[in-house]
């Protein structure tokens, strides 16, 4: 797909060419509009705003130059191809709403779907959903003239969206509305741009609307005379996008973690539980389940919607999960290396606690450090089983942990048990 939703190159348009009424409405316009951009065309009456908008929409043919929509030159299209583009790529909102007076609102809104051959059973729910979105629930059977201007304009926006086009063009959409209805319509367009990521080109001669747009293009006598970027909006959008992407990538990582954990903990015969377990783990990682409800679901019998696990295994899973701090560290902006370090030492701390669970002797600070060193060497593969047992049972004076052989054997067995799960 092209980076630009709209590209206008050397566009000129002359009305009544070769007659005494000849008017040069657009002179050598060059303009590129990015996907997801919100552009306002601004200028005094008669400067060519509507002409430019309708040329973009393919409703008017330029005298010279080209108009590319999603990379395709519409000035080279047949009438049929332009009609398809209208249905698919561009939604149009007019100042005067242009609803059909003899059709009720639901039929007006679903009309573009009729042209696409959609059956009524499909058209009505789509149109209803859009009407609801714009606060017109319950108005479905009214005729346009039975509604206020603001309501009619919301209905016409709904109609422009019924085929879910990526581009919306609007010609003074609030020109006939009072200030309250104006605000509603502007907020709708704003949401369509920010949330639904629609590209918007709106014509206005009201400078108080500039704050909504990413960029304002000033027209005078058929020419672009100035462009202004609304840096406040640009930075808001960048922030929004960044946090959006961060959420998405965090979620993806959490899913990968969940998948890895399921792999450790489920046997081949339990693979049918995997999707379920993955989902529960992701919910736990993302804070939708706390520790106790997490444990409860895992232990709940299968027939009651749980996973039917025993307490031992649930504790093991919880232990694994609580060592996964990778994500939160990443969010704090630590480097991969730093995270690996912390993750490792956290894991070793966890492993040490696990080995000492139910252990009757109290270890000194030095003994704990030595034990962690032994664990660290063992999981890195620097020492083997025998060397691990030796380190644990060696006296403190000899650089060991200072426990006995039986303790060392228990620690090693426990360690092997959890490492097998990795
Ligand atoms: P705006 O929307 O900025 O008010 P328009 O695009 O409607 O401006 O008009 C630009 C110029 O083209 C004006 O001089 C207008 O009189 C002229 N014009 C617009 N439409 C027509 C038409 N259908 N036939 C002849 N001249 C037109
Ligand atoms: Mg106009």
Tab-separated table of C-alpha atoms and ligand atoms in Angstrom:
chain	number	residue	atom	x	y	z
A	1	UNK	CA	0.000	0.000	0.000
A	2	UNK	CA	1.088	3.527	-0.744
A	3	UNK	CA	2.266	5.655	2.202
A	4	UNK	CA	-0.104	8.330	1.027
A	5	UNK	CA	-3.855	8.066	1.072
A	6	UNK	CA	-4.051	10.928	-1.395
A	7	UNK	CA	-1.479	12.393	-3.784
A	8	UNK	CA	-2.327	15.377	-5.949
A	9	UNK	CA	0.138	16.346	-8.654
A	10	UNK	CA	0.086	19.526	-10.741
A	11	UNK	CA	-3.657	19.668	-10.599
A	12	UNK	CA	-5.535	22.381	-12.470
A	13	UNK	CA	-9.232	22.702	-13.102
A	14	UNK	CA	-10.950	25.166	-15.384
A	15	UNK	CA	-14.744	25.589	-15.357
A	16	UNK	CA	-16.490	26.451	-18.628
A	17	UNK	CA	-13.283	26.038	-20.568
A	18	UNK	CA	-13.201	28.052	-23.801
A	19	UNK	CA	-16.271	30.111	-22.980
A	20	UNK	CA	-16.513	33.695	-21.817
A	21	UNK	CA	-17.371	32.343	-18.347
A	22	UNK	CA	-14.088	30.405	-18.135
A	23	UNK	CA	-12.920	30.187	-14.482
A	24	UNK	CA	-9.574	28.834	-13.363
A	25	UNK	CA	-10.755	27.248	-10.093
A	26	UNK	CA	-7.578	25.288	-9.234
A	27	UNK	CA	-4.045	26.213	-10.319
A	28	UNK	CA	-1.225	23.714	-10.189
A	29	UNK	CA	-2.092	22.131	-6.841
A	30	UNK	CA	0.442	19.719	-5.304
A	31	UNK	CA	-0.558	18.015	-2.082
A	32	UNK	CA	0.215	14.695	-0.386
A	33	UNK	CA	-1.928	13.418	2.456
A	34	UNK	CA	-0.639	10.529	4.544
A	35	UNK	CA	-2.681	7.582	5.711
A	36	UNK	CA	-4.351	8.387	9.047
A	37	UNK	CA	-3.720	12.124	8.600
A	38	UNK	CA	-6.371	14.757	9.343
A	39	UNK	CA	-6.103	17.714	6.970
A	40	UNK	CA	-8.194	20.864	6.949
A	41	UNK	CA	-8.569	22.794	3.678
A	42	UNK	CA	-9.086	26.409	4.659
A	43	UNK	CA	-9.765	29.576	2.729
A	44	UNK	CA	-12.310	32.232	1.831
A	45	UNK	CA	-15.452	31.504	-0.115
A	46	UNK	CA	-14.798	30.877	-3.785
A	47	UNK	CA	-11.108	29.955	-3.333
A	48	UNK	CA	-11.654	26.436	-4.698
A	49	UNK	CA	-12.005	24.272	-1.547
A	50	UNK	CA	-15.080	22.381	-2.721
A	51	UNK	CA	-13.699	21.988	-6.204
A	52	UNK	CA	-10.519	20.447	-4.776
A	53	UNK	CA	-12.470	18.122	-2.495
A	54	UNK	CA	-14.741	16.899	-5.271
A	55	UNK	CA	-11.790	16.358	-7.557
A	56	UNK	CA	-10.218	14.178	-4.854
A	57	UNK	CA	-13.477	12.270	-4.644
A	58	UNK	CA	-13.542	11.756	-8.407
A	59	UNK	CA	-16.788	13.682	-8.685
A	60	UNK	CA	-14.999	16.177	-10.949
A	61	UNK	CA	-12.415	15.602	-13.612
A	62	UNK	CA	-9.389	17.895	-13.549
A	63	UNK	CA	-8.351	19.788	-16.653
A	64	UNK	CA	-4.767	18.666	-16.102
A	65	UNK	CA	-2.687	16.854	-13.483
A	66	UNK	CA	-3.381	13.705	-11.525
A	67	UNK	CA	-5.059	12.507	-8.340
A	68	UNK	CA	-3.859	9.276	-6.756
A	69	UNK	CA	-6.014	7.521	-4.184
A	70	UNK	CA	-4.114	4.769	-2.370
A	71	UNK	CA	-1.559	4.941	-5.155
A	72	UNK	CA	-4.076	4.634	-8.000
A	73	UNK	CA	-4.566	7.487	-10.468
A	74	UNK	CA	-8.287	8.200	-10.568
A	75	UNK	CA	-7.963	10.608	-13.493
A	76	UNK	CA	-7.197	7.549	-15.594
A	77	UNK	CA	-10.120	5.516	-14.255
A	78	UNK	CA	-13.315	4.667	-16.078
A	79	UNK	CA	-16.594	5.851	-14.597
A	80	UNK	CA	-17.209	2.332	-13.354
A	81	UNK	CA	-13.845	2.153	-11.601
A	82	UNK	CA	-14.525	5.516	-9.971
A	83	UNK	CA	-17.868	4.262	-8.733
A	84	UNK	CA	-16.139	1.270	-7.150
A	85	UNK	CA	-13.568	3.560	-5.526
A	86	UNK	CA	-16.362	5.684	-4.062
A	87	UNK	CA	-17.959	2.696	-2.492
A	88	UNK	CA	-14.751	1.195	-1.179
A	89	UNK	CA	-12.224	3.929	-0.499
A	90	UNK	CA	-13.942	7.228	0.157
A	91	UNK	CA	-16.872	8.321	2.285
A	92	UNK	CA	-18.301	11.769	1.601
A	93	UNK	CA	-20.067	14.110	4.022
A	94	UNK	CA	-21.720	17.244	2.642
A	95	UNK	CA	-22.697	20.512	4.274
A	96	UNK	CA	-26.321	19.975	3.315
A	97	UNK	CA	-26.344	16.297	4.497
A	98	UNK	CA	-27.743	15.113	1.131
A	99	UNK	CA	-30.028	12.530	2.681
A	100	UNK	CA	-32.861	11.301	0.475
A	101	UNK	CA	-36.041	12.978	1.817
A	102	UNK	CA	-38.394	10.099	0.969
A	103	UNK	CA	-36.312	7.421	2.673
A	104	UNK	CA	-36.250	6.854	6.424
A	105	UNK	CA	-32.929	7.117	8.250
A	106	UNK	CA	-32.089	3.431	8.345
A	107	UNK	CA	-32.662	3.136	4.601
A	108	UNK	CA	-30.669	6.285	3.908
A	109	UNK	CA	-27.727	4.980	5.923
A	110	UNK	CA	-27.812	1.499	4.438
A	111	UNK	CA	-28.224	2.747	0.864
A	112	UNK	CA	-24.538	2.416	-0.094
A	113	UNK	CA	-24.831	-1.269	0.834
A	114	UNK	CA	-27.748	-1.737	-1.558
A	115	UNK	CA	-25.457	-0.738	-4.407
A	116	UNK	CA	-23.043	-3.394	-3.278
A	117	UNK	CA	-25.787	-5.981	-3.452
A	118	UNK	CA	-25.884	-6.701	0.276
A	119	UNK	CA	-29.119	-8.378	1.417
A	120	UNK	CA	-31.398	-6.544	3.807
A	121	UNK	CA	-30.584	-8.985	6.619
A	122	UNK	CA	-27.007	-7.710	6.465
A	123	UNK	CA	-27.707	-4.049	5.700
A	124	UNK	CA	-29.995	-3.326	8.596
A	125	UNK	CA	-27.728	-4.490	11.434
A	126	UNK	CA	-24.713	-2.642	9.983
A	127	UNK	CA	-26.690	0.584	9.640
A	128	UNK	CA	-28.234	0.142	13.096
A	129	UNK	CA	-24.849	-0.297	14.720
A	130	UNK	CA	-23.579	2.922	13.112
A	131	UNK	CA	-26.680	4.877	14.076
A	132	UNK	CA	-26.239	3.693	17.634
A	133	UNK	CA	-22.583	4.697	17.574
A	134	UNK	CA	-23.612	8.240	16.691
A	135	UNK	CA	-26.393	8.507	19.227
A	136	UNK	CA	-29.288	7.959	16.825
A	137	UNK	CA	-30.723	4.826	18.354
A	138	UNK	CA	-34.493	4.834	18.073
A	139	UNK	CA	-34.485	7.312	15.172
A	140	UNK	CA	-34.278	4.584	12.508
A	141	UNK	CA	-37.769	5.061	11.101
A	142	UNK	CA	-37.811	8.842	10.971
A	143	UNK	CA	-37.616	10.767	7.729
A	144	UNK	CA	-34.686	13.218	7.446
A	145	UNK	CA	-36.873	16.306	7.801
A	146	UNK	CA	-38.232	14.954	11.107
A	147	UNK	CA	-34.775	15.280	12.626
A	148	UNK	CA	-32.587	18.227	13.631
A	149	UNK	CA	-29.700	19.355	11.439
A	150	UNK	CA	-27.202	17.846	13.858
A	151	UNK	CA	-28.989	14.503	13.784
A	152	UNK	CA	-29.171	14.555	9.999
A	153	UNK	CA	-25.453	15.277	9.768
A	154	UNK	CA	-24.671	12.403	12.146
A	155	UNK	CA	-26.819	10.160	9.966
A	156	UNK	CA	-24.959	11.324	6.891
A	157	UNK	CA	-21.629	10.531	8.595
A	158	UNK	CA	-23.026	7.089	9.394
A	159	UNK	CA	-23.913	6.699	5.716
A	160	UNK	CA	-20.412	7.740	4.635
A	161	UNK	CA	-18.986	5.008	6.858
A	162	UNK	CA	-21.263	2.156	5.994
A	163	UNK	CA	-18.730	0.586	3.599
A	164	UNK	CA	-15.930	1.257	6.080
A	165	UNK	CA	-13.799	3.404	3.737
A	166	UNK	CA	-10.298	4.417	4.910
A	167	UNK	CA	-10.803	8.028	3.728
A	168	UNK	CA	-13.542	10.467	4.756
A	169	UNK	CA	-13.891	13.791	2.995
A	170	UNK	CA	-16.215	16.387	4.433
A	171	UNK	CA	-17.231	19.689	2.847
A	172	UNK	CA	-18.077	22.179	5.593
A	173	UNK	CA	-19.913	19.446	7.508
A	174	UNK	CA	-20.854	21.820	10.320
A	175	UNK	CA	-21.773	24.757	8.083
A	176	UNK	CA	-25.485	24.460	8.836
A	177	UNK	CA	-25.224	23.474	12.514
A	178	UNK	CA	-25.433	25.344	15.807
A	179	UNK	CA	-22.403	25.327	18.087
A	180	UNK	CA	-23.529	22.338	20.160
A	181	UNK	CA	-24.228	20.103	17.167
A	182	UNK	CA	-21.000	21.358	15.583
A	183	UNK	CA	-19.008	20.126	18.554
A	184	UNK	CA	-20.669	16.697	18.383
A	185	UNK	CA	-19.879	16.298	14.684
A	186	UNK	CA	-16.290	17.514	15.110
A	187	UNK	CA	-15.769	15.064	17.959
A	188	UNK	CA	-17.132	12.239	15.833
A	189	UNK	CA	-14.692	13.081	13.042
A	190	UNK	CA	-11.905	13.358	15.597
A	191	UNK	CA	-12.676	9.878	16.975
A	192	UNK	CA	-12.844	8.480	13.464
A	193	UNK	CA	-9.364	9.825	12.882
A	194	UNK	CA	-7.759	8.935	16.221
A	195	UNK	CA	-9.449	5.664	17.044
A	196	UNK	CA	-10.597	4.238	13.736
A	197	UNK	CA	-7.507	5.650	11.977
A	198	UNK	CA	-9.472	7.146	9.101
A	199	UNK	CA	-7.775	9.667	6.857
A	200	UNK	CA	-9.833	12.853	6.990
A	201	UNK	CA	-9.931	15.837	4.662
A	202	UNK	CA	-12.310	18.495	5.891
A	203	UNK	CA	-13.134	21.820	4.310
A	204	UNK	CA	-13.942	24.713	6.579
A	205	UNK	CA	-13.690	28.475	6.668
A	206	UNK	CA	-13.724	28.465	10.476
A	207	UNK	CA	-10.234	28.808	11.961
A	208	UNK	CA	-11.443	27.736	15.416
A	209	UNK	CA	-11.450	24.144	14.102
A	210	UNK	CA	-7.719	24.071	13.388
A	211	UNK	CA	-6.926	22.277	16.632
A	212	UNK	CA	-8.628	19.122	15.351
A	213	UNK	CA	-6.343	18.705	12.350
A	214	UNK	CA	-2.768	17.497	11.926
A	215	UNK	CA	-2.217	20.007	9.142
A	216	UNK	CA	-3.987	23.043	7.726
A	217	UNK	CA	-3.690	23.795	4.017
A	218	UNK	CA	-4.484	27.406	3.122
A	219	UNK	CA	-6.038	28.082	-0.270
A	220	UNK	CA	-6.434	31.387	-2.060
A	221	UNK	CA	-7.615	31.981	-5.609
A	222	UNK	CA	-7.270	28.327	-6.493
A	223	UNK	CA	-3.745	27.930	-5.137
A	224	UNK	CA	-2.101	26.551	-2.006
A	225	UNK	CA	-0.570	29.608	-0.391
A	226	UNK	CA	0.536	28.169	2.972
A	227	UNK	CA	0.614	25.009	5.074
A	228	UNK	CA	0.717	24.764	8.841
A	229	UNK	CA	1.427	21.674	10.908
A	230	UNK	CA	-0.450	21.407	14.189
A	231	UNK	CA	2.436	20.163	16.290
A	232	UNK	CA	0.305	19.741	19.421
A	233	UNK	CA	-1.933	17.225	17.688
A	234	UNK	CA	1.008	15.506	16.035
A	235	UNK	CA	2.686	14.857	19.369
A	236	UNK	CA	-0.582	13.681	20.955
A	237	UNK	CA	-1.012	11.239	18.145
A	238	UNK	CA	2.562	10.007	18.338
A	239	UNK	CA	2.113	9.396	22.054
A	240	UNK	CA	-1.109	7.532	21.500
A	241	UNK	CA	0.461	5.408	18.801
A	242	UNK	CA	3.519	4.638	20.899
A	243	UNK	CA	1.478	3.478	23.885
A	244	UNK	CA	-0.708	1.454	21.538
A	245	UNK	CA	2.294	-0.312	20.059
A	246	UNK	CA	3.808	-0.878	23.482
A	247	UNK	CA	0.618	-2.509	24.723
A	248	UNK	CA	0.483	-4.709	21.656
A	249	UNK	CA	4.078	-5.851	21.900
A	250	UNK	CA	3.784	-6.454	25.650
A	251	UNK	CA	0.729	-8.565	25.055
A	252	UNK	CA	2.523	-10.531	22.369
A	253	UNK	CA	5.441	-11.189	24.703
A	254	UNK	CA	3.064	-12.256	27.454
A	255	UNK	CA	1.460	-14.711	25.080
A	256	UNK	CA	4.876	-16.119	24.246
A	257	UNK	CA	5.708	-16.456	27.935
A	258	UNK	CA	2.398	-18.142	28.619
A	259	UNK	CA	3.043	-20.541	25.794
A	260	UNK	CA	6.500	-21.397	27.111
A	261	UNK	CA	5.183	-21.940	30.623
A	262	UNK	CA	2.388	-24.194	29.349
A	263	UNK	CA	5.014	-26.176	27.501
A	264	UNK	CA	6.978	-26.742	30.693
A	265	UNK	CA	4.036	-27.708	32.780
A	266	UNK	CA	1.757	-29.722	30.539
A	267	UNK	CA	2.428	-33.254	29.469
A	268	UNK	CA	1.676	-34.427	25.937
A	269	UNK	CA	-1.588	-35.977	27.105
A	270	UNK	CA	-2.689	-32.596	28.459
A	271	UNK	CA	-2.125	-30.563	25.312
A	272	UNK	CA	-5.846	-29.962	24.968
A	273	UNK	CA	-5.564	-27.737	28.065
A	274	UNK	CA	-2.938	-25.542	26.478
A	275	UNK	CA	-5.086	-22.783	24.943
A	276	UNK	CA	-6.990	-22.470	28.151
A	277	UNK	CA	-3.893	-22.372	30.325
A	278	UNK	CA	-2.241	-19.848	28.006
A	279	UNK	CA	-5.194	-17.521	28.322
A	280	UNK	CA	-5.315	-17.796	32.100
A	281	UNK	CA	-1.585	-17.110	32.365
A	282	UNK	CA	-1.862	-14.048	30.105
A	283	UNK	CA	-4.713	-12.788	32.295
A	284	UNK	CA	-2.492	-13.284	35.320
A	285	UNK	CA	0.490	-11.541	33.694
A	286	UNK	CA	-1.660	-8.605	32.649
A	287	UNK	CA	-3.214	-8.237	36.061
A	288	UNK	CA	-6.735	-9.372	35.208
A	289	UNK	CA	-6.365	-12.268	37.623
A	290	UNK	CA	-4.724	-11.952	41.005
A	291	UNK	CA	-2.672	-14.702	42.585
A	292	UNK	CA	-5.517	-16.341	44.477
A	293	UNK	CA	-8.114	-16.337	41.700
A	294	UNK	CA	-5.420	-17.618	39.347
A	295	UNK	CA	-4.707	-20.521	41.705
A	296	UNK	CA	-8.425	-21.118	42.164
A	297	UNK	CA	-9.124	-21.463	38.425
A	298	UNK	CA	-6.198	-23.804	37.915
A	299	UNK	CA	-7.321	-26.016	40.786
A	300	UNK	CA	-11.027	-25.894	39.977
A	301	UNK	CA	-12.265	-29.212	38.552
A	302	UNK	CA	-12.285	-29.496	34.795
A	303	UNK	CA	-16.050	-30.037	34.677
A	304	UNK	CA	-16.546	-26.695	36.440
A	305	UNK	CA	-14.522	-24.804	33.857
A	306	UNK	CA	-11.161	-25.062	35.648
A	307	UNK	CA	-8.016	-26.977	34.747
A	308	UNK	CA	-8.225	-29.560	37.533
A	309	UNK	CA	-4.596	-29.226	38.642
A	310	UNK	CA	-3.256	-30.222	42.039
A	311	UNK	CA	-1.948	-27.647	44.474
A	312	UNK	CA	1.669	-28.677	44.053
A	313	UNK	CA	1.644	-27.976	40.356
A	314	UNK	CA	-0.281	-24.735	40.740
A	315	UNK	CA	2.368	-23.531	43.204
A	316	UNK	CA	5.100	-24.434	40.735
A	317	UNK	CA	3.384	-22.518	37.965
A	318	UNK	CA	2.837	-19.507	40.192
A	319	UNK	CA	6.503	-19.603	41.171
A	320	UNK	CA	7.581	-19.566	37.541
A	321	UNK	CA	5.275	-16.702	36.771
A	322	UNK	CA	6.411	-14.580	39.651
A	323	UNK	CA	9.973	-14.756	38.351
A	324	UNK	CA	8.870	-13.345	35.067
A	325	UNK	CA	9.595	-9.728	35.637
A	326	UNK	CA	11.063	-9.279	32.211
A	327	UNK	CA	8.088	-7.306	30.966
A	328	UNK	CA	7.805	-4.837	33.761
A	329	UNK	CA	11.555	-4.265	33.612
A	330	UNK	CA	11.348	-3.701	29.889
A	331	UNK	CA	8.637	-1.123	30.434
A	332	UNK	CA	10.879	0.671	32.887
A	333	UNK	CA	13.287	1.124	30.004
A	334	UNK	CA	16.061	-1.235	31.030
A	335	UNK	CA	18.278	-2.717	28.358
A	336	UNK	CA	17.999	-6.362	27.372
A	337	UNK	CA	21.349	-7.045	29.061
A	338	UNK	CA	20.320	-5.433	32.330
A	339	UNK	CA	17.087	-7.383	32.245
A	340	UNK	CA	18.854	-10.665	31.651
A	341	UNK	CA	21.028	-9.905	34.669
A	342	UNK	CA	18.083	-9.082	36.933
A	343	UNK	CA	16.043	-11.934	35.592
A	344	UNK	CA	18.863	-14.318	36.306
A	345	UNK	CA	19.499	-13.096	39.846
A	346	UNK	CA	15.785	-13.012	40.552
A	347	UNK	CA	15.454	-16.513	39.300
A	348	UNK	CA	18.346	-17.628	41.465
A	349	UNK	CA	16.809	-15.901	44.468
A	350	UNK	CA	13.554	-17.711	43.722
A	351	UNK	CA	15.325	-21.021	43.267
A	352	UNK	CA	17.190	-20.549	46.517
A	353	UNK	CA	13.919	-19.818	48.340
A	354	UNK	CA	12.428	-22.887	46.710
A	355	UNK	CA	15.300	-25.096	47.849
A	356	UNK	CA	15.013	-23.760	51.376
A	357	UNK	CA	11.248	-24.164	51.535
A	358	UNK	CA	10.479	-26.415	54.480
A	359	UNK	CA	14.166	-26.525	55.371
A	360	UNK	CA	14.622	-26.582	59.156
A	361	UNK	CA	18.111	-25.098	59.496
A	362	UNK	CA	18.607	-21.358	59.476
A	363	UNK	CA	21.258	-20.144	57.059
A	364	UNK	CA	23.558	-17.207	57.647
A	365	UNK	CA	23.918	-14.436	55.105
A	366	UNK	CA	27.192	-15.934	53.894
A	367	UNK	CA	25.633	-19.384	53.538
A	368	UNK	CA	22.781	-17.946	51.470
A	369	UNK	CA	25.242	-16.157	49.177
A	370	UNK	CA	27.255	-19.347	48.738
A	371	UNK	CA	24.144	-21.384	48.023
A	372	UNK	CA	23.080	-18.858	45.382
A	373	UNK	CA	26.530	-19.019	43.824
A	374	UNK	CA	26.291	-22.798	43.697
A	375	UNK	CA	22.827	-22.602	42.099
A	376	UNK	CA	24.020	-20.018	39.607
A	377	UNK	CA	27.050	-22.142	38.614
A	378	UNK	CA	24.850	-25.204	38.328
A	379	UNK	CA	22.169	-23.695	36.106
A	380	UNK	CA	24.796	-22.084	33.892
A	381	UNK	CA	26.313	-25.529	33.474
A	382	UNK	CA	29.616	-24.449	35.056
A	383	UNK	CA	29.448	-27.294	37.587
A	384	UNK	CA	27.906	-30.785	37.467
A	385	UNK	CA	25.767	-32.689	39.983
A	386	UNK	CA	28.714	-33.934	42.017
A	387	UNK	CA	30.384	-30.553	42.167
A	388	UNK	CA	27.099	-28.963	43.261
A	389	UNK	CA	26.688	-31.460	46.097
A	390	UNK	CA	30.283	-30.908	47.084
A	391	UNK	CA	29.894	-27.134	47.200
A	392	UNK	CA	26.797	-27.430	49.347
A	393	UNK	CA	28.352	-29.867	51.770
A	394	UNK	CA	31.777	-28.307	51.970
A	395	UNK	CA	32.427	-26.390	55.180
A	396	UNK	CA	32.180	-22.650	55.188
A	397	UNK	CA	35.884	-22.387	55.946
A	398	UNK	CA	36.552	-24.336	52.731
A	399	UNK	CA	34.326	-22.014	50.701
A	400	UNK	CA	31.209	-24.192	50.791
A	401	UNK	CA	27.693	-23.649	52.123
A	402	UNK	CA	28.485	-25.740	55.182
A	403	UNK	CA	25.543	-28.183	55.130
A	404	UNK	CA	25.611	-31.977	55.113
A	405	UNK	CA	25.434	-34.503	52.260
A	406	UNK	CA	21.770	-35.306	52.859
A	407	UNK	CA	20.866	-31.623	52.539
A	408	UNK	CA	22.962	-31.355	49.387
A	409	UNK	CA	21.205	-34.355	47.919
A	410	UNK	CA	17.736	-32.888	48.625
A	411	UNK	CA	18.734	-29.526	47.140
A	412	UNK	CA	20.092	-31.172	44.027
A	413	UNK	CA	16.941	-33.254	43.547
A	414	UNK	CA	14.720	-30.216	43.936
A	415	UNK	CA	16.886	-28.254	41.524
A	416	UNK	CA	16.770	-31.028	38.967
A	417	UNK	CA	13.030	-31.137	39.321
A	418	UNK	CA	12.510	-27.479	38.509
A	419	UNK	CA	15.163	-27.392	35.810
A	420	UNK	CA	13.469	-30.254	34.056
A	421	UNK	CA	10.490	-27.990	33.799
A	422	UNK	CA	12.453	-25.296	31.999
B	1	LIG	P1	-15.192	27.240	-2.229
B	1	LIG	O1	-15.679	25.865	-1.925
B	1	LIG	O2	-13.825	27.507	-1.666
B	1	LIG	O3	-16.133	28.294	-1.828
B	1	LIG	P2	-15.581	26.510	-5.010
B	1	LIG	O4	-14.677	25.354	-5.230
B	1	LIG	O5	-16.986	26.208	-4.798
B	1	LIG	O6	-14.986	27.380	-3.811
B	1	LIG	O7	-15.424	27.495	-6.217
B	1	LIG	C1	-14.179	27.907	-6.761
B	1	LIG	C2	-14.401	28.807	-7.970
B	1	LIG	O8	-14.982	28.065	-9.010
B	1	LIG	C3	-15.344	29.962	-7.701
B	1	LIG	O9	-14.899	31.073	-8.425
B	1	LIG	C4	-16.687	29.474	-8.204
B	1	LIG	O10	-17.482	30.554	-8.651
B	1	LIG	C5	-16.267	28.609	-9.370
B	1	LIG	N1	-17.192	27.509	-9.583
B	1	LIG	C6	-17.546	26.564	-8.679
B	1	LIG	N2	-18.384	25.677	-9.214
B	1	LIG	C7	-18.590	26.056	-10.490
B	1	LIG	C8	-19.340	25.521	-11.574
B	1	LIG	N3	-20.069	24.410	-11.427
B	1	LIG	N4	-19.314	26.182	-12.762
B	1	LIG	C9	-18.568	27.283	-12.914
B	1	LIG	N5	-17.829	27.835	-11.956
B	1	LIG	C10	-17.811	27.238	-10.750
B	2	LIG	MG1	-17.435	25.228	-0.979
